[in-house]
PDB file of C-alpha atoms and ligand atoms in Angstrom:
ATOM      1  CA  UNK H 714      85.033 128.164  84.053  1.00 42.00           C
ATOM      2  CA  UNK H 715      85.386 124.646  82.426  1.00 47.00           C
ATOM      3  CA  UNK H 716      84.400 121.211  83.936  1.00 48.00           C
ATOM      4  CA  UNK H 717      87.707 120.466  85.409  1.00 51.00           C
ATOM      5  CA  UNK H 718      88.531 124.166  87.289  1.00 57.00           C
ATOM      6  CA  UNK H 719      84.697 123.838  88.884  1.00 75.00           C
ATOM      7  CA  UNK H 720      85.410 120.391  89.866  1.00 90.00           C
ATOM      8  CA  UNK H 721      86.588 120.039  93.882  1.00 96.00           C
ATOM      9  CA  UNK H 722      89.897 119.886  94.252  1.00 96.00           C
ATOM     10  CA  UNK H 723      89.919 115.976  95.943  1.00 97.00           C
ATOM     11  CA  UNK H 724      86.983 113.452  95.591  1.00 98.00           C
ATOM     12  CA  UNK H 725      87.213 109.720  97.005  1.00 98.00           C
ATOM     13  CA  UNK H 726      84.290 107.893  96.478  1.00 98.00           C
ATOM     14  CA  UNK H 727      83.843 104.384  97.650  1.00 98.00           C
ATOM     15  CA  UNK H 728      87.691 103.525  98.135  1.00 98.00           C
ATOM     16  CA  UNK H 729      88.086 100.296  99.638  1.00 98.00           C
ATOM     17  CA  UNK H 730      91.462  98.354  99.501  1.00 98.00           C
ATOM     18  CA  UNK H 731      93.461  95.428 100.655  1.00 98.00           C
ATOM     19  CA  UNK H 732      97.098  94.507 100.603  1.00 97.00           C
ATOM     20  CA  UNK H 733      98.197  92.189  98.676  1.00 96.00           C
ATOM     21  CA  UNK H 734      98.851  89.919 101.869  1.00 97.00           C
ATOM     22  CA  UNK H 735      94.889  89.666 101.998  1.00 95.00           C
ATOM     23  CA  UNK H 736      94.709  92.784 105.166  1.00 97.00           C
ATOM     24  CA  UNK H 737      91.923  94.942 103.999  1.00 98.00           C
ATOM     25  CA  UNK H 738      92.668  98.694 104.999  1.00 98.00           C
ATOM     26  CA  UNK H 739      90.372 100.166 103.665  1.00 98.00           C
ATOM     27  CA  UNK H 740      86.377  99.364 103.789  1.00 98.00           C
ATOM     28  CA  UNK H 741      84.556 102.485 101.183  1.00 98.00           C
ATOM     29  CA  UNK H 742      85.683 105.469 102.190  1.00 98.00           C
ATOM     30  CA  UNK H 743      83.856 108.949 101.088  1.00 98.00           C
ATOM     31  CA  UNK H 744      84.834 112.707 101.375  1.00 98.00           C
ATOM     32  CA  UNK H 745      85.173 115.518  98.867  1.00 98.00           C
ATOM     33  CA  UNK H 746      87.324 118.637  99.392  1.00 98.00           C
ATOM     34  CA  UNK H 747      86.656 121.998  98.075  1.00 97.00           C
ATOM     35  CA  UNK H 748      89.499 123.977  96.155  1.00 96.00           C
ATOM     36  CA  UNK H 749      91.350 126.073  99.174  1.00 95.00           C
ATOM     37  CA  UNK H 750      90.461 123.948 101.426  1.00 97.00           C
ATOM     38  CA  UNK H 751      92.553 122.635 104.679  1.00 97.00           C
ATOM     39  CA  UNK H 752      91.204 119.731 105.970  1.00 98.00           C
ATOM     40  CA  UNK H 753      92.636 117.390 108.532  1.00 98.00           C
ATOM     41  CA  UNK H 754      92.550 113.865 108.627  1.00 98.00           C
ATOM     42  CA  UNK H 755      92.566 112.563 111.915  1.00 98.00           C
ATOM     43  CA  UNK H 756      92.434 108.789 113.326  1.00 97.00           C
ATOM     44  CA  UNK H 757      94.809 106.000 115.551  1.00 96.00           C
ATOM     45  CA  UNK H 758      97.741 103.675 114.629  1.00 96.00           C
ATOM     46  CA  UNK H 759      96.494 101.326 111.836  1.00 97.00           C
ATOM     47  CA  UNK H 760      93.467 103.263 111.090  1.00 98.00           C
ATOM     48  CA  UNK H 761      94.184 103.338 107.344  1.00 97.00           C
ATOM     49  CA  UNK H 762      95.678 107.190 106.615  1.00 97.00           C
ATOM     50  CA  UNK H 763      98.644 106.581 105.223  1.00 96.00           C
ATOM     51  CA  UNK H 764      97.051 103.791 102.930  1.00 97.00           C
ATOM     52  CA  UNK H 765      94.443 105.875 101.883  1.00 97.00           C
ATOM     53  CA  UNK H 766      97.150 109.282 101.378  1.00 97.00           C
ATOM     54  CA  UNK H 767      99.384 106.793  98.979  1.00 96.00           C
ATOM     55  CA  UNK H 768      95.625 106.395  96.826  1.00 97.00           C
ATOM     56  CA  UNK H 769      96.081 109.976  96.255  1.00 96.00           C
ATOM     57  CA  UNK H 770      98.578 110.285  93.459  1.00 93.00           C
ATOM     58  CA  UNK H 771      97.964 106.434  92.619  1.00 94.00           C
ATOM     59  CA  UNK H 772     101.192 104.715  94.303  1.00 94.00           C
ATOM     60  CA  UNK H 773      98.298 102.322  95.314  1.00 96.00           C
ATOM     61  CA  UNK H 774      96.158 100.890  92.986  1.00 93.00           C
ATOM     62  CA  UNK H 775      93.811  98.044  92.347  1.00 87.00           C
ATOM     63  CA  UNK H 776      90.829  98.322  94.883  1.00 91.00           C
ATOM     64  CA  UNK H 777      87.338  99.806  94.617  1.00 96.00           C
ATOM     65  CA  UNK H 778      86.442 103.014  94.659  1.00 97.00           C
ATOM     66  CA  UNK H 779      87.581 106.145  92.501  1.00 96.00           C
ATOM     67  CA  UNK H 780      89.654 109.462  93.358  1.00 97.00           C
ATOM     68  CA  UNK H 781      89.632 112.067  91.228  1.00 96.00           C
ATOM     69  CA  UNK H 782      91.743 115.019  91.705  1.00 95.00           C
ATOM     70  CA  UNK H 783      90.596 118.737  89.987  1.00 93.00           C
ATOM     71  CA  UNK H 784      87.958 116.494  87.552  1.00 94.00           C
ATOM     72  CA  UNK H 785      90.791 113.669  86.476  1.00 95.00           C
ATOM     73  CA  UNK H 786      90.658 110.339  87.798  1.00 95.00           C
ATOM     74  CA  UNK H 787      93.418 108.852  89.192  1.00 95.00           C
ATOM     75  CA  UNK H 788      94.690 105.827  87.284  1.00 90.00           C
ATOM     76  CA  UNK H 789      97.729 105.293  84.538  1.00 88.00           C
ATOM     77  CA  UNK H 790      95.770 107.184  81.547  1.00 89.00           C
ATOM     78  CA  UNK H 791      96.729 110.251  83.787  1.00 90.00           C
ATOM     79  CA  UNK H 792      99.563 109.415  85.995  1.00 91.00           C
ATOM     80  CA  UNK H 793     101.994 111.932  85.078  1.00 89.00           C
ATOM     81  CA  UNK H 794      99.475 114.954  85.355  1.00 91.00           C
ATOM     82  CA  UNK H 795      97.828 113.370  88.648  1.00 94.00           C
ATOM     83  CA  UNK H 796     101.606 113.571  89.927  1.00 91.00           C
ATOM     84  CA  UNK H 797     102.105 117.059  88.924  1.00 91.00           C
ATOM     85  CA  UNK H 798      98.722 117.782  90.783  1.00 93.00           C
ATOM     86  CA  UNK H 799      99.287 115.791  93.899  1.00 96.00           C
ATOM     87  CA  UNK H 800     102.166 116.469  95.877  1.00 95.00           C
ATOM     88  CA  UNK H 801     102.472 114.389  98.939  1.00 96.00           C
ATOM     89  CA  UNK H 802     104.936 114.939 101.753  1.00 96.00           C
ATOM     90  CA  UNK H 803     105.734 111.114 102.867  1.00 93.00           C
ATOM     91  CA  UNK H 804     105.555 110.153 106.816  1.00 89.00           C
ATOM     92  CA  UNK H 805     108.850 109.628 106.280  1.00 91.00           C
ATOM     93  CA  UNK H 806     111.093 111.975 104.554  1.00 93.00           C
ATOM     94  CA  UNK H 807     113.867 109.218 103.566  1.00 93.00           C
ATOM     95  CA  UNK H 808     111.109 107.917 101.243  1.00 93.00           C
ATOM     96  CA  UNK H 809     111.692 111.233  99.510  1.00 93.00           C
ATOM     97  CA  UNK H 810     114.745 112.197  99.186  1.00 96.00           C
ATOM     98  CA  UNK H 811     117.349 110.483  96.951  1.00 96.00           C
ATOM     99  CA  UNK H 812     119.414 112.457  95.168  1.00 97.00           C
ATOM    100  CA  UNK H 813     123.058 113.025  96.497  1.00 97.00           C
ATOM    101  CA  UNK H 814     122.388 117.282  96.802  1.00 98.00           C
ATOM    102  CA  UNK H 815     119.399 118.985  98.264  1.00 98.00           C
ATOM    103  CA  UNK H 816     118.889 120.893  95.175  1.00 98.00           C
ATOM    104  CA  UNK H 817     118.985 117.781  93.427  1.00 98.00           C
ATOM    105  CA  UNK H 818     116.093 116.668  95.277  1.00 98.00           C
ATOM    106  CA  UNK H 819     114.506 119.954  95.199  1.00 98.00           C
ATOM    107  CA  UNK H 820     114.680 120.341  91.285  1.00 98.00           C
ATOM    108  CA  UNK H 821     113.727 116.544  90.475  1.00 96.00           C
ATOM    109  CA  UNK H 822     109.993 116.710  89.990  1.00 94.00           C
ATOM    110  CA  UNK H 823     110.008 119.982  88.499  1.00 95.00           C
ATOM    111  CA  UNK H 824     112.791 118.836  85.555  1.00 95.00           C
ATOM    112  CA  UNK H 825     111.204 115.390  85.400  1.00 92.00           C
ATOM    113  CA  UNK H 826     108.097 117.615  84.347  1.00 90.00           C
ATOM    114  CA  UNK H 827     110.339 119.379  81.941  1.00 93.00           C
ATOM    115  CA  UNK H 828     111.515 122.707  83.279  1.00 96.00           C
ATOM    116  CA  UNK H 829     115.036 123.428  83.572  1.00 96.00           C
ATOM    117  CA  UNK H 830     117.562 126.568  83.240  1.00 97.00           C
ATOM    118  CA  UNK H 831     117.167 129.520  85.255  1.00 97.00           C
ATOM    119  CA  UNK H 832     113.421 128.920  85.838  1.00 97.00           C
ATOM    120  CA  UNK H 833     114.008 125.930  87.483  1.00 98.00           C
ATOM    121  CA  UNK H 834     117.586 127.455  89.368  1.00 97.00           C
ATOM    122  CA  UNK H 835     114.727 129.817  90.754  1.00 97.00           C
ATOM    123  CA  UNK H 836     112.071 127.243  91.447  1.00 97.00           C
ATOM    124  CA  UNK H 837     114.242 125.548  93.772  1.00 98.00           C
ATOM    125  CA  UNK H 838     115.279 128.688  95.482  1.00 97.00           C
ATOM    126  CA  UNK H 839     111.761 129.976  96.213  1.00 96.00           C
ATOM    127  CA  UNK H 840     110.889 126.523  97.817  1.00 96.00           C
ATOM    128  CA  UNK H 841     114.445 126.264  99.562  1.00 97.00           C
ATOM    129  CA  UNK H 842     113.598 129.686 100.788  1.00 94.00           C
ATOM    130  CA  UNK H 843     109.774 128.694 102.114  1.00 91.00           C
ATOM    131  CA  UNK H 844     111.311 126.206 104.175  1.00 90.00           C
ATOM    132  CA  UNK H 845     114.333 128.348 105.599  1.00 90.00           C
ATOM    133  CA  UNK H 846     116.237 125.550 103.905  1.00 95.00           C
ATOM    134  CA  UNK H 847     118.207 127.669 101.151  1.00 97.00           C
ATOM    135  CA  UNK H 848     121.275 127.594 103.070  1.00 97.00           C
ATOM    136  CA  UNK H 849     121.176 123.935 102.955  1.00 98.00           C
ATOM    137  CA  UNK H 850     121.221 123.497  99.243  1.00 98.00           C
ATOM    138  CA  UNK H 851     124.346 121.712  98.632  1.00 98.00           C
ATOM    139  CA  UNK H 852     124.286 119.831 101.084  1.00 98.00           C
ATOM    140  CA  UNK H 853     123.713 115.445 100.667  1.00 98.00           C
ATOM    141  CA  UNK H 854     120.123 115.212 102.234  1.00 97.00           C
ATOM    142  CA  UNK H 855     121.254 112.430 104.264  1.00 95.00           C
ATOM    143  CA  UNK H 856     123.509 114.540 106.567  1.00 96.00           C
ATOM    144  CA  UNK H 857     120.841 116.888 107.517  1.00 95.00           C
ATOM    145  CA  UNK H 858     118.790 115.910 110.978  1.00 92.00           C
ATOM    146  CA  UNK H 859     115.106 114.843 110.781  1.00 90.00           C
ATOM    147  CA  UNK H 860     113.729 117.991 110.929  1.00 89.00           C
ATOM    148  CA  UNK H 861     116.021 119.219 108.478  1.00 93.00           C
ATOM    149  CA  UNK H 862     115.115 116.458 105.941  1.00 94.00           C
ATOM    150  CA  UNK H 863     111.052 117.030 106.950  1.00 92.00           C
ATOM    151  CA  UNK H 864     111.354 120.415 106.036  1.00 92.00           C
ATOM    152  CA  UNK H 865     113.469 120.104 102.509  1.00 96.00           C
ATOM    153  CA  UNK H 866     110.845 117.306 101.859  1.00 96.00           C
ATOM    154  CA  UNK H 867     107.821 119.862 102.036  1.00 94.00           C
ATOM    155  CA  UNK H 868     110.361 122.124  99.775  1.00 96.00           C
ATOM    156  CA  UNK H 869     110.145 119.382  96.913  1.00 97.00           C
ATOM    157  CA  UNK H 870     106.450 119.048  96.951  1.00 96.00           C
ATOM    158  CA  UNK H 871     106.113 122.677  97.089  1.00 95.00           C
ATOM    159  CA  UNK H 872     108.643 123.177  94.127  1.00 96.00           C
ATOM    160  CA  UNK H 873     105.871 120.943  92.209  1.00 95.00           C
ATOM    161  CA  UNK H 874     103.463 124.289  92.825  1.00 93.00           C
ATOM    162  CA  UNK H 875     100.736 121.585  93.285  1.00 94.00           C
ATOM    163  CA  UNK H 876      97.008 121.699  93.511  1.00 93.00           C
ATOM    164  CA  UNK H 877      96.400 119.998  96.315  1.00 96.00           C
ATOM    165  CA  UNK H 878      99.006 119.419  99.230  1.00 96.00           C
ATOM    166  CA  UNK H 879      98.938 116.211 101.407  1.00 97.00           C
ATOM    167  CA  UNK H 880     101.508 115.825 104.192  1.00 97.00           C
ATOM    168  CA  UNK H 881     101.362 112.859 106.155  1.00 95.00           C
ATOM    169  CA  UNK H 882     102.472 113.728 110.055  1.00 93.00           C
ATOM    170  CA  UNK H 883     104.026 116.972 109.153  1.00 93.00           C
ATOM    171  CA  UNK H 884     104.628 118.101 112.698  1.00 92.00           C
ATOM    172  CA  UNK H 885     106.295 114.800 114.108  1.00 90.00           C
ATOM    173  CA  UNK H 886     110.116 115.643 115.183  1.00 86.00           C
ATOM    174  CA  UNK H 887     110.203 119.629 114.538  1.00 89.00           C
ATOM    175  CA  UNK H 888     110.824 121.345 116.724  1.00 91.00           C
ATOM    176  CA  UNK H 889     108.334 124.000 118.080  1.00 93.00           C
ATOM    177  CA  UNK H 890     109.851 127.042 115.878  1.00 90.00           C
ATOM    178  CA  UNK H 891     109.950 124.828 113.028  1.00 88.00           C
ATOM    179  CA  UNK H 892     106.272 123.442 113.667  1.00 92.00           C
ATOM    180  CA  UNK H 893     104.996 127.058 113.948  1.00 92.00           C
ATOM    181  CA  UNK H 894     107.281 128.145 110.922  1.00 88.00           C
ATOM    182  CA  UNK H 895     105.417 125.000 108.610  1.00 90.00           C
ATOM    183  CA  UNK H 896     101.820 125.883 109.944  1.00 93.00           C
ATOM    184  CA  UNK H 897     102.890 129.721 108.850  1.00 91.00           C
ATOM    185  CA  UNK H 898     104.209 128.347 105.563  1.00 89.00           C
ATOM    186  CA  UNK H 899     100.834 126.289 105.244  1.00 90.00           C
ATOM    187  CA  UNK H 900      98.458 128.983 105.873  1.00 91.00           C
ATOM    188  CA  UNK H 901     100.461 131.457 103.628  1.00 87.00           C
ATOM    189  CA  UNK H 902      99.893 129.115 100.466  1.00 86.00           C
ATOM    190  CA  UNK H 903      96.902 129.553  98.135  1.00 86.00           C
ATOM    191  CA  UNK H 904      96.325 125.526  98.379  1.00 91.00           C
ATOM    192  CA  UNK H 905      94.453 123.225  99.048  1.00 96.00           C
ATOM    193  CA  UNK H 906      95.520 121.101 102.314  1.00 97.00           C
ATOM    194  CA  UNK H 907      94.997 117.512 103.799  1.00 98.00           C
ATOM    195  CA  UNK H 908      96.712 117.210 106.586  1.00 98.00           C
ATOM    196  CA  UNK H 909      97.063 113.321 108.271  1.00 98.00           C
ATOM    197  CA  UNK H 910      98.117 114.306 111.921  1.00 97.00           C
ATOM    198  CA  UNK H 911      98.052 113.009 115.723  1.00 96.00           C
ATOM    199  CA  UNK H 912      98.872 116.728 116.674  1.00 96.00           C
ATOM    200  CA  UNK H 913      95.521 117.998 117.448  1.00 97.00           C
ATOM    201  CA  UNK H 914      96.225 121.205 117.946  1.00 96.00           C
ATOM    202  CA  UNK H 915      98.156 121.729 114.928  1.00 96.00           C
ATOM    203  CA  UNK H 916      94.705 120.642 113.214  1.00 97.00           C
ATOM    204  CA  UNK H 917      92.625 122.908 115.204  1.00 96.00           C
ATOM    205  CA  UNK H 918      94.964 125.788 114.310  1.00 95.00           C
ATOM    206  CA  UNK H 919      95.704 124.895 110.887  1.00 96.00           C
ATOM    207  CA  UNK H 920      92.468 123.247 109.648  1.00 97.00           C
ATOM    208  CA  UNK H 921      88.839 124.526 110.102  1.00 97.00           C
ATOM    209  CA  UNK H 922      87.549 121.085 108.860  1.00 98.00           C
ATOM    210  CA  UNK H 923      88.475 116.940 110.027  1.00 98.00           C
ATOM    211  CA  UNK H 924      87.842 113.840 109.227  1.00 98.00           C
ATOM    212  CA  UNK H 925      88.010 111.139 111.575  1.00 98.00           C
ATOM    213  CA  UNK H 926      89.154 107.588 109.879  1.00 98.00           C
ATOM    214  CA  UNK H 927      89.029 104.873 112.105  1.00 97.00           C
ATOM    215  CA  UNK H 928      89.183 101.262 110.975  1.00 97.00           C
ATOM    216  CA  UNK H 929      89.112 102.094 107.525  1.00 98.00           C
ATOM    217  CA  UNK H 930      85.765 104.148 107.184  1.00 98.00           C
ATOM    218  CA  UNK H 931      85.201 107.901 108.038  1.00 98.00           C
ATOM    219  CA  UNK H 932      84.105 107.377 111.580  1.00 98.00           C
ATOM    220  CA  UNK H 933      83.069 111.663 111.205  1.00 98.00           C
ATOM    221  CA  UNK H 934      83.148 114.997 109.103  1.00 98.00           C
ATOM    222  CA  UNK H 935      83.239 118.356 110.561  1.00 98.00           C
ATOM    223  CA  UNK H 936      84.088 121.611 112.114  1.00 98.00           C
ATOM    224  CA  UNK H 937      87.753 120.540 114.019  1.00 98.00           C
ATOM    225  CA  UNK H 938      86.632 122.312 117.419  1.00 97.00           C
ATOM    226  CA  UNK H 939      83.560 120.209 117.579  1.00 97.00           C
ATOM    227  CA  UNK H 940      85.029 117.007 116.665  1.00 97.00           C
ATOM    228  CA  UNK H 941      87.684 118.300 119.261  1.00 97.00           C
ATOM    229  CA  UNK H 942      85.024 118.683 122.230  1.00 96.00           C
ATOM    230  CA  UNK H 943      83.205 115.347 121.400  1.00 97.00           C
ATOM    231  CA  UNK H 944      84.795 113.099 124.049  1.00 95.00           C
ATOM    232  CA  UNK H 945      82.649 110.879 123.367  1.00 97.00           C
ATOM    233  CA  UNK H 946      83.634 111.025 119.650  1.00 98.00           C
ATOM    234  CA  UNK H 947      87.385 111.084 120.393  1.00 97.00           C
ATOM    235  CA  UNK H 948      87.230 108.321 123.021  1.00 96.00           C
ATOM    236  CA  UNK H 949      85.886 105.944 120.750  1.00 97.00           C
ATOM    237  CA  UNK H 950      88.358 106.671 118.330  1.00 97.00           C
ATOM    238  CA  UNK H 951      91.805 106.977 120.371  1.00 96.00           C
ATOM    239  CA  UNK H 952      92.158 110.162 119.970  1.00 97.00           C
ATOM    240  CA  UNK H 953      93.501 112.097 122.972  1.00 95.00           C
ATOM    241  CA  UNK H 954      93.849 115.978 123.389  1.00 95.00           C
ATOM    242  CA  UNK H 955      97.276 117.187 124.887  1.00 93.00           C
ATOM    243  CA  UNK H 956      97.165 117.527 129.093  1.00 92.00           C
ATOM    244  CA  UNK H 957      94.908 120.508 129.844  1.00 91.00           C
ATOM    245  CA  UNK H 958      94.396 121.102 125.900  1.00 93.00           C
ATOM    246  CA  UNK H 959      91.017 123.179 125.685  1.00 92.00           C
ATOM    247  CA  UNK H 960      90.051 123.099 121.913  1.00 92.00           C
ATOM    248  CA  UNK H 961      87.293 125.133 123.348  1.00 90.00           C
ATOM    249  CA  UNK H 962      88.943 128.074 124.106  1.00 85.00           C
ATOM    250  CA  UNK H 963      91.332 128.222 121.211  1.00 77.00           C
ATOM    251  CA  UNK H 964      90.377 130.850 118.337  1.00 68.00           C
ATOM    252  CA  UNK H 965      91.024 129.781 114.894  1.00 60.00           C
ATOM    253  CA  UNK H 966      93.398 132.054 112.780  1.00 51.00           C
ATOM    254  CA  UNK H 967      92.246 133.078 109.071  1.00 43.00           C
TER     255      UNK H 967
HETATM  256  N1  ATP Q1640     102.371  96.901 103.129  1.00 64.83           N
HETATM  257  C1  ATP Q1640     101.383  96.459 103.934  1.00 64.83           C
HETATM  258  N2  ATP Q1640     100.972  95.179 103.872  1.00 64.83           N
HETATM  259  C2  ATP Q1640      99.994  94.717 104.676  1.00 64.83           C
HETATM  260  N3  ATP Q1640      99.309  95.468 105.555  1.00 64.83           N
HETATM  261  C3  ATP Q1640      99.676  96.764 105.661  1.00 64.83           C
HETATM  262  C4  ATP Q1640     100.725  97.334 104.859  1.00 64.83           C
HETATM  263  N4  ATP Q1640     100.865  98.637 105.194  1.00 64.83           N
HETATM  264  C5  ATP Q1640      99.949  98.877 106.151  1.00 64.83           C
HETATM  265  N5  ATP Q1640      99.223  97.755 106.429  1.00 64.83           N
HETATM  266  C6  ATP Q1640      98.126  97.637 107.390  1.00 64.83           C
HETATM  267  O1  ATP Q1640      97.056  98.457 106.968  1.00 64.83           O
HETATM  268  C7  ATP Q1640      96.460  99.117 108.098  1.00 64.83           C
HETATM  269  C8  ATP Q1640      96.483 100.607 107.884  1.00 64.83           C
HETATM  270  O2  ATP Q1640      97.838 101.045 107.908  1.00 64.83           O
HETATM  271  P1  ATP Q1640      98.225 102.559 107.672  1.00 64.83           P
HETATM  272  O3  ATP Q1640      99.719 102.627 107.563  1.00 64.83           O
HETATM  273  O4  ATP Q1640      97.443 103.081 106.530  1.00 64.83           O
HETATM  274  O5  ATP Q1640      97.722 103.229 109.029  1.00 64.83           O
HETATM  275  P2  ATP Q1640      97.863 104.737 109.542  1.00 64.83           P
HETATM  276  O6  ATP Q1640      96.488 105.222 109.838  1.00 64.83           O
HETATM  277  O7  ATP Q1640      98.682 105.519 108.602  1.00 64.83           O
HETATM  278  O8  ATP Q1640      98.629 104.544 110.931  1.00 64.83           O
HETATM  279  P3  ATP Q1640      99.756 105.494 111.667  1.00 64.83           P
HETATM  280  O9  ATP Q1640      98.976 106.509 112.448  1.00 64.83           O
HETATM  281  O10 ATP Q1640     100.428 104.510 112.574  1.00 64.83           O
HETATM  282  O11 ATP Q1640     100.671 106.064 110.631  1.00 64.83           O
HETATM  283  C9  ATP Q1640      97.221  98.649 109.337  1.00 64.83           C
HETATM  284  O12 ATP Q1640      96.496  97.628 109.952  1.00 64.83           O
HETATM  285  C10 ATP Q1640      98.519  98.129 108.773  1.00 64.83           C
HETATM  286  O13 ATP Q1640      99.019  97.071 109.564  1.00 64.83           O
HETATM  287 MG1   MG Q1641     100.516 106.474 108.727  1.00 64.83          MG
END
């Protein structure tokens, strides 16, 4: 295998950023995931996720600190292959969907990367499909419900057949067949996963690994059901399991 297929599939090293308004987010943050991979990345309100997810395909820029993504560094030499790579589901799906048809949306990144014609008619329908969204296609994205436009969000990042898949609150507003239904999707894909999420138990199902972020560092690295039964751990960083939640005496699934 070459340099860039050994390489892990996400590395951050050292990312520190502020906004332009002078609020630092971000003080050096370090992980590394391994290709296949589904980690979760855990932490409160203002603890620097979504900051650090937008880092990911380079929609922020400027601070310290490198990613690289599969061996390439993201930065403008690479942008367009780093966007191909990355897909990221937004926190909120009206950030990502434009176009005035679902299919529209759906086939944008895919044509934009220069597919088109029946391949790309099919594209569309396998990740319209994923989603149970297929029926939808013609539709104008901003008629559909939340949920709706969640799910047909995850179809255009999956349309992108991307290395690495980051989805930023995935669960928030489905509803519990369509949570279940996305955590089957997710586990069915040969990707690799990082998952931002205050839904602890759709880490501890989904995600065999966490990382806590909490004011901008990685506050802790591990096995999800032991971060899970730390209370001291989770106290300190506001995280709180569901009333009566055991993570104890949940089983993973494969
Ligand atoms: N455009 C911005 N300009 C200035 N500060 C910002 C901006 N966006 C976010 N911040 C600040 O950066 C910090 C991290 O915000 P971020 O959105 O990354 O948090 P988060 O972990 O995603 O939180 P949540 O769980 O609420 O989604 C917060 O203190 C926030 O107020
Ligand atoms: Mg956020």
């Amino acid at each position: 295998m070459d340099a860039v297929t050994d390489s892990p599939s996400l590395d951050v090293s050292g990312l520190a950023f502020a906004y332009p308004d002078g609020h630092q987010a971000l003080f050096g943050v370090d992980f590394t995931v391994a290709r296949g991979e589904r980690v979760a990345l855990l932490g409160p309100n203002g603890a620097g996720k979504t900051t650090l997810v937008l880092h990911l395909n380079g929609i922020l820029t400027g601070g310290a600190g490198t990613v690289t993504v599969a061996g390439l560094p993201v930065g403008k030499r690479h942008m367009a292959e780093i966007r191909r790579r990355v897909g990221i589901v937004f926190q909120d799906p009206d950030d990502q969907l434009f176009m005035p048809t679902v299919r529209e949306d759906v086939a944008f990144g895919p044509a934009a990367a220069g597919m088109k014609g029946a391949e790309l008619e099919q594209r569309v329908r396998t990740a319209l499909e994923l989603v149970g969204m297929a029926d939808f296609a013609d539709r104008p994205p901003h008629h559909l419900s939340f949920g709706q436009r969640r799910r047909v969000a995850v179809a255009t990042v999956l349309a992108m057949e991307p290395e690495i898949l980051v989805l930023d609150e995935p669960s928030s507003n489905l509803d519990p067949a369509s949570r279940r239904e996305l955590a089957d999707i997710l586990r069915s894909l040969d990707v690799t996963v990082l998952m931002v999420t205050h839904d602890l138990p759709y880490a501890l199902e989904l995600c065999p690994r966490s990382l806590i972020l909490s004011e901008g560092v990685i506050a802790a690295d591990g096995a999800t059901g032991e971060l899970l039964s730390d209370d001291v751990l989770m106290r300190a960083h506001r995280l709180e399991l569901p009333f009566g939640f055991d993570p104890r005496s949940v089983t993973m699934g494969a």
